[in-house]
PDB file of C-alpha atoms in Angstrom:
ATOM      1  CA  MET A  12      -3.974  16.509  28.818  1.00 82.00           C
ATOM      2  CA  LYS A  13      -5.441  14.515  25.951  1.00 96.00           C
ATOM      3  CA  LYS A  14      -3.145  12.094  24.186  1.00 98.00           C
ATOM      4  CA  CYS A  15      -3.581   9.593  21.362  1.00 98.00           C
ATOM      5  CA  VAL A  16      -1.617   6.690  19.987  1.00 98.00           C
ATOM      6  CA  PHE A  17      -1.036   6.331  16.246  1.00 98.00           C
ATOM      7  CA  ALA A  18       0.601   2.976  15.567  1.00 97.00           C
ATOM      8  CA  GLY A  19       1.755   1.301  12.408  1.00 95.00           C
ATOM      9  CA  SER A  20       4.645  -0.317  10.621  1.00 95.00           C
ATOM     10  CA  PHE A  21       5.647   2.956   8.963  1.00 97.00           C
ATOM     11  CA  ASP A  22       8.007   1.094   6.625  1.00 97.00           C
ATOM     12  CA  PRO A  23       8.607   3.886   5.721  1.00 97.00           C
ATOM     13  CA  PHE A  24       6.593   6.810   7.121  1.00 98.00           C
ATOM     14  CA  THR A  25       4.699   8.543   4.267  1.00 98.00           C
ATOM     15  CA  VAL A  26       3.072  11.913   3.626  1.00 98.00           C
ATOM     16  CA  GLY A  27      -0.241  10.171   4.307  1.00 98.00           C
ATOM     17  CA  HIS A  28       0.974   9.218   7.774  1.00 98.00           C
ATOM     18  CA  GLU A  29       2.237  12.763   8.269  1.00 98.00           C
ATOM     19  CA  SER A  30      -1.179  14.144   7.310  1.00 98.00           C
ATOM     20  CA  THR A  31      -2.847  11.880   9.880  1.00 98.00           C
ATOM     21  CA  VAL A  32      -0.477  13.098  12.600  1.00 98.00           C
ATOM     22  CA  GLU A  33      -1.223  16.723  11.705  1.00 98.00           C
ATOM     23  CA  LYS A  34      -4.934  16.040  12.135  1.00 98.00           C
ATOM     24  CA  CYS A  35      -4.228  14.370  15.476  1.00 98.00           C
ATOM     25  CA  LEU A  36      -2.319  17.460  16.609  1.00 98.00           C
ATOM     26  CA  ALA A  37      -5.446  19.525  15.917  1.00 97.00           C
ATOM     27  CA  LEU A  38      -7.392  17.293  18.333  1.00 97.00           C
ATOM     28  CA  PHE A  39      -4.884  16.181  20.963  1.00 98.00           C
ATOM     29  CA  ASP A  40      -2.222  17.759  23.136  1.00 98.00           C
ATOM     30  CA  GLU A  41       0.171  14.879  22.460  1.00 98.00           C
ATOM     31  CA  VAL A  42       0.550  12.235  19.770  1.00 98.00           C
ATOM     32  CA  LEU A  43       2.506   9.067  20.422  1.00 98.00           C
ATOM     33  CA  ILE A  44       3.637   7.455  17.175  1.00 98.00           C
ATOM     34  CA  ALA A  45       4.282   3.778  17.867  1.00 98.00           C
ATOM     35  CA  VAL A  46       6.473   1.943  15.379  1.00 98.00           C
ATOM     36  CA  ALA A  47       5.063  -1.559  15.424  1.00 92.00           C
ATOM     37  CA  GLU A  48       7.167  -4.694  15.431  1.00 87.00           C
ATOM     38  CA  ASN A  49       4.970  -7.316  13.774  1.00 81.00           C
ATOM     39  CA  LYS A  50       6.816 -10.643  13.878  1.00 79.00           C
ATOM     40  CA  ASN A  51       4.867 -11.828  10.810  1.00 82.00           C
ATOM     41  CA  LYS A  52       6.141  -9.021   8.550  1.00 83.00           C
ATOM     42  CA  ASN A  53       9.384  -8.559   6.693  1.00 88.00           C
ATOM     43  CA  TYR A  54      10.585  -4.972   6.864  1.00 94.00           C
ATOM     44  CA  ARG A  55      12.809  -2.999   4.536  1.00 94.00           C
ATOM     45  CA  PHE A  56      13.952  -0.783   7.421  1.00 95.00           C
ATOM     46  CA  SER A  57      14.658  -1.816  10.996  1.00 94.00           C
ATOM     47  CA  ALA A  58      12.303  -0.614  13.718  1.00 95.00           C
ATOM     48  CA  GLN A  59      15.037   1.662  15.028  1.00 96.00           C
ATOM     49  CA  ALA A  60      15.631   3.174  11.565  1.00 96.00           C
ATOM     50  CA  ARG A  61      11.883   3.724  11.102  1.00 97.00           C
ATOM     51  CA  ALA A  62      11.652   5.427  14.505  1.00 98.00           C
ATOM     52  CA  GLU A  63      14.659   7.629  13.701  1.00 97.00           C
ATOM     53  CA  MET A  64      13.085   8.704  10.400  1.00 97.00           C
ATOM     54  CA  ILE A  65       9.890   9.715  12.183  1.00 98.00           C
ATOM     55  CA  CYS A  66      11.822  11.517  14.927  1.00 98.00           C
ATOM     56  CA  ALA A  67      13.591  13.520  12.210  1.00 98.00           C
ATOM     57  CA  VAL A  68      10.202  14.609  10.797  1.00 98.00           C
ATOM     58  CA  TYR A  69       9.048  15.908  14.193  1.00 98.00           C
ATOM     59  CA  GLU A  70      12.362  17.172  15.517  1.00 97.00           C
ATOM     60  CA  GLY A  71      11.662  20.102  17.812  1.00 95.00           C
ATOM     61  CA  ASN A  72       7.956  19.294  18.201  1.00 98.00           C
ATOM     62  CA  ALA A  73       7.485  18.413  21.866  1.00 97.00           C
ATOM     63  CA  ARG A  74       3.882  17.339  21.219  1.00 98.00           C
ATOM     64  CA  VAL A  75       4.980  14.306  19.189  1.00 98.00           C
ATOM     65  CA  ARG A  76       6.765  11.320  20.711  1.00 98.00           C
ATOM     66  CA  VAL A  77       7.988   8.203  18.940  1.00 98.00           C
ATOM     67  CA  THR A  78       8.443   4.738  20.396  1.00 98.00           C
ATOM     68  CA  VAL A  79       9.069   1.226  19.141  1.00 97.00           C
ATOM     69  CA  TRP A  80       6.424  -1.219  20.378  1.00 95.00           C
ATOM     70  CA  ASP A  81       6.196  -4.987  20.001  1.00 91.00           C
ATOM     71  CA  GLY A  82       3.210  -5.652  22.245  1.00 92.00           C
ATOM     72  CA  THR A  83      -0.522  -5.301  21.830  1.00 93.00           C
ATOM     73  CA  ILE A  84      -2.107  -1.939  21.212  1.00 94.00           C
ATOM     74  CA  VAL A  85      -4.367  -2.287  24.234  1.00 96.00           C
ATOM     75  CA  ASP A  86      -1.268  -2.740  26.421  1.00 96.00           C
ATOM     76  CA  LEU A  87       0.312   0.358  24.907  1.00 97.00           C
ATOM     77  CA  LEU A  88      -2.852   2.378  25.477  1.00 97.00           C
ATOM     78  CA  GLU A  89      -2.917   1.231  29.093  1.00 97.00           C
ATOM     79  CA  THR A  90       0.781   2.078  29.554  1.00 97.00           C
ATOM     80  CA  GLU A  91       0.194   5.528  28.060  1.00 97.00           C
ATOM     81  CA  LYS A  92      -3.007   6.046  30.069  1.00 97.00           C
ATOM     82  CA  THR A  93      -5.116   6.972  27.064  1.00 98.00           C
ATOM     83  CA  PRO A  94      -8.047   5.214  25.387  1.00 97.00           C
ATOM     84  CA  PHE A  95      -7.574   6.990  22.031  1.00 98.00           C
ATOM     85  CA  TYR A  96      -6.225   4.900  19.173  1.00 98.00           C
ATOM     86  CA  VAL A  97      -5.998   6.624  15.777  1.00 98.00           C
ATOM     87  CA  ARG A  98      -6.049   4.840  12.433  1.00 97.00           C
ATOM     88  CA  GLY A  99      -5.662   6.386   8.999  1.00 96.00           C
ATOM     89  CA  ILE A 100      -8.160   5.132   6.427  1.00 97.00           C
ATOM     90  CA  ARG A 101      -7.655   5.402   2.639  1.00 96.00           C
ATOM     91  CA  ASN A 102     -10.473   3.219   1.387  1.00 95.00           C
ATOM     92  CA  THR A 103     -13.059   0.595   2.293  1.00 95.00           C
ATOM     93  CA  ILE A 104     -10.409  -2.132   2.383  1.00 94.00           C
ATOM     94  CA  ASP A 105      -8.548  -0.205   5.098  1.00 93.00           C
ATOM     95  CA  PHE A 106     -11.829   0.363   6.924  1.00 94.00           C
ATOM     96  CA  GLU A 107     -12.769  -3.336   6.916  1.00 94.00           C
ATOM     97  CA  TYR A 108      -9.307  -4.355   8.133  1.00 93.00           C
ATOM     98  CA  GLU A 109      -9.196  -1.704  10.874  1.00 93.00           C
ATOM     99  CA  ASN A 110     -12.743  -2.455  12.007  1.00 93.00           C
ATOM    100  CA  ALA A 111     -11.995  -6.178  12.367  1.00 93.00           C
ATOM    101  CA  ASP A 112      -8.830  -5.330  14.300  1.00 91.00           C
ATOM    102  CA  PHE A 113     -10.762  -2.894  16.490  1.00 94.00           C
ATOM    103  CA  PHE A 114     -13.397  -5.467  17.452  1.00 92.00           C
ATOM    104  CA  ALA A 115     -10.706  -8.019  18.311  1.00 92.00           C
ATOM    105  CA  SER A 116      -8.868  -5.443  20.445  1.00 92.00           C
ATOM    106  CA  ARG A 117     -12.116  -4.304  22.006  1.00 91.00           C
ATOM    107  CA  LYS A 118     -12.513  -7.801  23.492  1.00 92.00           C
ATOM    108  CA  LEU A 119      -9.282  -7.082  25.408  1.00 92.00           C
ATOM    109  CA  SER A 120     -10.130  -3.526  26.457  1.00 92.00           C
ATOM    110  CA  LYS A 121     -13.570  -1.971  26.667  1.00 93.00           C
ATOM    111  CA  GLU A 122     -11.950   1.444  27.283  1.00 94.00           C
ATOM    112  CA  MET A 123     -10.305   1.599  23.844  1.00 96.00           C
ATOM    113  CA  ILE A 124     -11.712   4.295  21.566  1.00 96.00           C
ATOM    114  CA  ALA A 125     -10.740   3.971  17.894  1.00 96.00           C
ATOM    115  CA  LEU A 126     -10.716   7.093  15.745  1.00 97.00           C
ATOM    116  CA  TYR A 127     -10.628   6.651  11.978  1.00 97.00           C
ATOM    117  CA  VAL A 128      -9.087   9.561  10.099  1.00 97.00           C
ATOM    118  CA  PRO A 129      -9.837   9.600   6.372  1.00 97.00           C
ATOM    119  CA  ALA A 130      -6.931  10.287   4.037  1.00 97.00           C
ATOM    120  CA  GLU A 131      -6.845  13.417   1.945  1.00 97.00           C
ATOM    121  CA  GLN A 132      -7.772  12.737  -1.661  1.00 97.00           C
ATOM    122  CA  GLU A 133      -4.264  13.477  -2.939  1.00 97.00           C
ATOM    123  CA  TYR A 134      -2.868  10.733  -0.653  1.00 97.00           C
ATOM    124  CA  LEU A 135      -5.332   7.943  -1.423  1.00 96.00           C
ATOM    125  CA  HIS A 136      -2.768   6.123  -3.569  1.00 96.00           C
ATOM    126  CA  VAL A 137       0.187   6.648  -1.220  1.00 97.00           C
ATOM    127  CA  SER A 138       1.364   3.683   0.816  1.00 96.00           C
ATOM    128  CA  SER A 139       4.579   2.387   2.313  1.00 96.00           C
ATOM    129  CA  THR A 140       4.412  -0.460  -0.209  1.00 95.00           C
ATOM    130  CA  LEU A 141       4.349   2.063  -3.058  1.00 97.00           C
ATOM    131  CA  VAL A 142       7.436   3.762  -1.638  1.00 97.00           C
ATOM    132  CA  LYS A 143       9.288   0.455  -1.167  1.00 96.00           C
ATOM    133  CA  ASN A 144       8.472  -0.527  -4.757  1.00 96.00           C
ATOM    134  CA  CYS A 145       9.711   2.819  -6.056  1.00 97.00           C
ATOM    135  CA  ILE A 146      12.958   2.362  -4.120  1.00 96.00           C
ATOM    136  CA  ALA A 147      13.381  -1.225  -5.364  1.00 95.00           C
ATOM    137  CA  PHE A 148      12.873  -0.234  -8.999  1.00 97.00           C
ATOM    138  CA  GLY A 149      14.795   3.034  -8.833  1.00 95.00           C
ATOM    139  CA  LYS A 150      11.716   5.187  -9.424  1.00 97.00           C
ATOM    140  CA  PRO A 151      11.110   8.619  -7.884  1.00 97.00           C
ATOM    141  CA  TYR A 152       9.355   8.666  -4.521  1.00 97.00           C
ATOM    142  CA  GLU A 153      10.268  12.067  -3.115  1.00 97.00           C
ATOM    143  CA  ASN A 154       6.643  13.260  -3.190  1.00 97.00           C
ATOM    144  CA  TYR A 155       5.424  10.258  -1.170  1.00 98.00           C
ATOM    145  CA  VAL A 156       7.486  10.750   1.994  1.00 98.00           C
ATOM    146  CA  PRO A 157       8.278  13.743   4.218  1.00 98.00           C
ATOM    147  CA  ARG A 158      11.543  15.512   3.330  1.00 97.00           C
ATOM    148  CA  ALA A 159      13.333  14.250   6.468  1.00 97.00           C
ATOM    149  CA  VAL A 160      12.418  10.641   5.612  1.00 98.00           C
ATOM    150  CA  TYR A 161      13.604  11.051   2.026  1.00 97.00           C
ATOM    151  CA  GLU A 162      16.919  12.444   3.210  1.00 96.00           C
ATOM    152  CA  ARG A 163      17.423   9.606   5.719  1.00 95.00           C
ATOM    153  CA  ILE A 164      16.645   6.925   3.141  1.00 95.00           C
ATOM    154  CA  ASN A 165      19.052   8.451   0.632  1.00 90.00           C
ATOM    155  CA  LYS A 166      21.839   8.620   3.241  1.00 85.00           C
ATOM    156  CA  ARG A 167      21.491   4.859   3.709  1.00 62.00           C
ATOM    157  CA  GLY A 168      22.281   4.275   0.067  1.00 52.00           C
TER     158      GLY A 168
END
């Protein structure tokens, strides 16, 4: 069985993230979505809330698992017994960041295989930051997040 890890802050999970997962499902038998706990970031939603939102999106899909992870990606890949680490890429800035991160991680694990999945054109402008700004300023964001995420955010008030 082929499995990949798709990790990120997902604060919150967007339609761009969802699109990346759908592409992963076309390639892999299982996708593990790892909600990252970066101690250097301030989050709008707790890690548990972010994981619950993602679980709601994939409810009933046994091929997608969600976990909260506060360690290194190479440790998660080893724990999950897969070398495949997926990253969504919107632009050259994302590419440069992900490539630098890959080479640093590669020093820790030669087995790691990074797969960069380009965003669909209609999602190039979508980011978690955009969604958080829309929420903060009371602007519409329904088209930027999966329905289940939108519903969960609105229940929170």
